[in-house]
Amino acid sequence: MKPIPRYENRTIFGEVEGKVGASVVQLSSRPPGFGNRCQHLIYEMARAAGISDLSARCPRSRNPMNIVKATYEALMKQRLPEDVARARGRKLVDVRKVYYQGLTS
């Protein structure tokens, strides 16, 4: 398994989606203390990756093998704020305001 980037060492960056075959997994970051509210397979993967605040949906096929593969694909597909800032030609501070609606002092 490759290292998985985490926001504040507890959750993922924004919302991501992974698709393998007919299985689709939608992962969302959640506030501190929310916990992992997702299917048991995704829960175990998140726990192994050190993610503690996450919610997930599997709106289509729930084939266990494809759910695991789609979750891994979604976790690897995250866009880091540094990459988003570089792509937009902005500073990281400007991108964080857009992503997290927080004012940095």
PDB file of C-alpha atoms in Angstrom:
ATOM      1  CA  MET A   1       0.000   0.000   0.000  1.00  0.00           C
ATOM      2  CA  LYS A   2       1.248   3.477  -0.817  1.00  0.00           C
ATOM      3  CA  PRO A   3       1.148   6.342   1.698  1.00  0.00           C
ATOM      4  CA  ILE A   4      -2.246   8.050   1.771  1.00  0.00           C
ATOM      5  CA  PRO A   5      -2.285  11.837   2.247  1.00  0.00           C
ATOM      6  CA  ARG A   6      -4.491  13.005   5.127  1.00  0.00           C
ATOM      7  CA  TYR A   7      -5.866  16.407   6.075  1.00  0.00           C
ATOM      8  CA  GLU A   8      -4.936  17.310   9.672  1.00  0.00           C
ATOM      9  CA  ASN A   9      -3.728  13.702  10.055  1.00  0.00           C
ATOM     10  CA  ARG A  10      -7.341  12.477  10.451  1.00  0.00           C
ATOM     11  CA  THR A  11      -9.389  12.673   7.220  1.00  0.00           C
ATOM     12  CA  ILE A  12      -9.157  12.974   3.433  1.00  0.00           C
ATOM     13  CA  PHE A  13      -8.919  16.144   1.331  1.00  0.00           C
ATOM     14  CA  GLY A  14     -12.427  17.031   0.122  1.00  0.00           C
ATOM     15  CA  GLU A  15     -14.630  14.557  -1.722  1.00  0.00           C
ATOM     16  CA  VAL A  16     -13.344  11.849  -4.050  1.00  0.00           C
ATOM     17  CA  GLU A  17     -14.921   9.102  -6.106  1.00  0.00           C
ATOM     18  CA  GLY A  18     -13.539   5.793  -7.316  1.00  0.00           C
ATOM     19  CA  LYS A  19     -15.054   3.438  -9.868  1.00  0.00           C
ATOM     20  CA  VAL A  20     -14.171  -0.165 -10.715  1.00  0.00           C
ATOM     21  CA  GLY A  21     -16.545  -2.067 -12.965  1.00  0.00           C
ATOM     22  CA  ALA A  22     -20.088  -1.255 -11.860  1.00  0.00           C
ATOM     23  CA  SER A  23     -19.000  -0.396  -8.305  1.00  0.00           C
ATOM     24  CA  VAL A  24     -18.758   3.267  -7.358  1.00  0.00           C
ATOM     25  CA  VAL A  25     -17.444   4.565  -4.030  1.00  0.00           C
ATOM     26  CA  GLN A  26     -17.935   8.183  -2.947  1.00  0.00           C
ATOM     27  CA  LEU A  27     -15.737   9.279  -0.027  1.00  0.00           C
ATOM     28  CA  SER A  28     -16.293  12.519   1.904  1.00  0.00           C
ATOM     29  CA  SER A  29     -14.233  14.209   4.586  1.00  0.00           C
ATOM     30  CA  ARG A  30     -16.002  14.950   7.860  1.00  0.00           C
ATOM     31  CA  PRO A  31     -15.424  17.213  10.884  1.00  0.00           C
ATOM     32  CA  PRO A  32     -13.381  16.091  13.909  1.00  0.00           C
ATOM     33  CA  GLY A  33     -15.115  13.496  16.062  1.00  0.00           C
ATOM     34  CA  PHE A  34     -17.490  12.322  13.316  1.00  0.00           C
ATOM     35  CA  GLY A  35     -15.906   8.874  13.049  1.00  0.00           C
ATOM     36  CA  ASN A  36     -15.900   6.476  10.111  1.00  0.00           C
ATOM     37  CA  ARG A  37     -19.453   5.906   8.905  1.00  0.00           C
ATOM     38  CA  CYS A  38     -19.182   3.586   5.979  1.00  0.00           C
ATOM     39  CA  GLN A  39     -19.329  -0.022   4.837  1.00  0.00           C
ATOM     40  CA  HIS A  40     -17.242  -2.411   6.961  1.00  0.00           C
ATOM     41  CA  LEU A  41     -14.677  -3.021   4.184  1.00  0.00           C
ATOM     42  CA  ILE A  42     -14.102   0.713   3.695  1.00  0.00           C
ATOM     43  CA  TYR A  43     -13.988   1.159   7.484  1.00  0.00           C
ATOM     44  CA  GLU A  44     -11.132  -1.337   7.803  1.00  0.00           C
ATOM     45  CA  MET A  45      -9.204   0.245   4.911  1.00  0.00           C
ATOM     46  CA  ALA A  46      -9.620   3.723   6.427  1.00  0.00           C
ATOM     47  CA  ARG A  47      -8.533   2.476   9.835  1.00  0.00           C
ATOM     48  CA  ALA A  48      -5.429   0.847   8.333  1.00  0.00           C
ATOM     49  CA  ALA A  49      -4.603   4.136   6.560  1.00  0.00           C
ATOM     50  CA  GLY A  50      -5.020   6.164   9.771  1.00  0.00           C
ATOM     51  CA  ILE A  51      -8.197   7.951   8.666  1.00  0.00           C
ATOM     52  CA  SER A  52     -10.602   8.530  11.554  1.00  0.00           C
ATOM     53  CA  ASP A  53     -13.263  10.930  10.173  1.00  0.00           C
ATOM     54  CA  LEU A  54     -14.835   9.736   6.927  1.00  0.00           C
ATOM     55  CA  SER A  55     -18.179   8.944   5.357  1.00  0.00           C
ATOM     56  CA  ALA A  56     -18.697   6.824   2.262  1.00  0.00           C
ATOM     57  CA  ARG A  57     -21.480   5.844  -0.090  1.00  0.00           C
ATOM     58  CA  CYS A  58     -21.712   2.887  -2.460  1.00  0.00           C
ATOM     59  CA  PRO A  59     -24.718   3.797  -4.621  1.00  0.00           C
ATOM     60  CA  ARG A  60     -24.317   1.075  -7.245  1.00  0.00           C
ATOM     61  CA  SER A  61     -22.943  -2.481  -7.208  1.00  0.00           C
ATOM     62  CA  ARG A  62     -21.702  -3.687  -3.812  1.00  0.00           C
ATOM     63  CA  ASN A  63     -19.342  -6.422  -5.003  1.00  0.00           C
ATOM     64  CA  PRO A  64     -16.837  -6.622  -2.094  1.00  0.00           C
ATOM     65  CA  MET A  65     -13.704  -7.017  -4.233  1.00  0.00           C
ATOM     66  CA  ASN A  66     -14.638  -4.094  -6.485  1.00  0.00           C
ATOM     67  CA  ILE A  67     -15.574  -1.923  -3.483  1.00  0.00           C
ATOM     68  CA  VAL A  68     -12.083  -2.430  -2.036  1.00  0.00           C
ATOM     69  CA  LYS A  69     -10.434  -1.644  -5.385  1.00  0.00           C
ATOM     70  CA  ALA A  70     -12.629   1.437  -5.919  1.00  0.00           C
ATOM     71  CA  THR A  71     -11.870   2.703  -2.397  1.00  0.00           C
ATOM     72  CA  TYR A  72      -8.145   2.342  -3.003  1.00  0.00           C
ATOM     73  CA  GLU A  73      -8.491   4.147  -6.342  1.00  0.00           C
ATOM     74  CA  ALA A  74     -10.428   6.989  -4.679  1.00  0.00           C
ATOM     75  CA  LEU A  75      -7.850   7.375  -1.898  1.00  0.00           C
ATOM     76  CA  MET A  76      -5.037   7.527  -4.459  1.00  0.00           C
ATOM     77  CA  LYS A  77      -6.954  10.039  -6.604  1.00  0.00           C
ATOM     78  CA  GLN A  78      -7.062  12.784  -3.950  1.00  0.00           C
ATOM     79  CA  ARG A  79      -5.913  16.218  -5.069  1.00  0.00           C
ATOM     80  CA  LEU A  80      -3.685  17.911  -2.528  1.00  0.00           C
ATOM     81  CA  PRO A  81      -4.183  21.654  -1.922  1.00  0.00           C
ATOM     82  CA  GLU A  82      -0.585  22.277  -3.048  1.00  0.00           C
ATOM     83  CA  ASP A  83      -1.316  20.654  -6.426  1.00  0.00           C
ATOM     84  CA  VAL A  84      -4.559  22.606  -6.829  1.00  0.00           C
ATOM     85  CA  ALA A  85      -2.769  25.873  -6.023  1.00  0.00           C
ATOM     86  CA  ARG A  86      -0.008  25.087  -8.518  1.00  0.00           C
ATOM     87  CA  ALA A  87      -2.533  24.239 -11.253  1.00  0.00           C
ATOM     88  CA  ARG A  88      -4.450  27.477 -10.668  1.00  0.00           C
ATOM     89  CA  GLY A  89      -1.323  29.601 -10.402  1.00  0.00           C
ATOM     90  CA  ARG A  90      -2.229  30.779  -6.906  1.00  0.00           C
ATOM     91  CA  LYS A  91      -0.736  30.616  -3.464  1.00  0.00           C
ATOM     92  CA  LEU A  92      -1.700  27.845  -1.067  1.00  0.00           C
ATOM     93  CA  VAL A  93      -3.394  30.309   1.306  1.00  0.00           C
ATOM     94  CA  ASP A  94      -5.863  31.397  -1.414  1.00  0.00           C
ATOM     95  CA  VAL A  95      -6.759  27.792  -2.229  1.00  0.00           C
ATOM     96  CA  ARG A  96      -7.356  26.871   1.420  1.00  0.00           C
ATOM     97  CA  LYS A  97      -9.909  29.676   1.726  1.00  0.00           C
ATOM     98  CA  VAL A  98     -11.805  28.238  -1.228  1.00  0.00           C
ATOM     99  CA  TYR A  99     -11.570  24.596  -0.085  1.00  0.00           C
ATOM    100  CA  TYR A 100     -12.248  24.969   3.616  1.00  0.00           C
ATOM    101  CA  GLN A 101     -13.919  28.414   3.840  1.00  0.00           C
ATOM    102  CA  GLY A 102     -11.608  29.282   6.699  1.00  0.00           C
ATOM    103  CA  LEU A 103      -9.762  32.525   7.069  1.00  0.00           C
ATOM    104  CA  THR A 104      -6.091  32.108   7.774  1.00  0.00           C
ATOM    105  CA  SER A 105      -4.566  34.766   9.979  1.00  0.00           C
TER     106      SER A 105
END
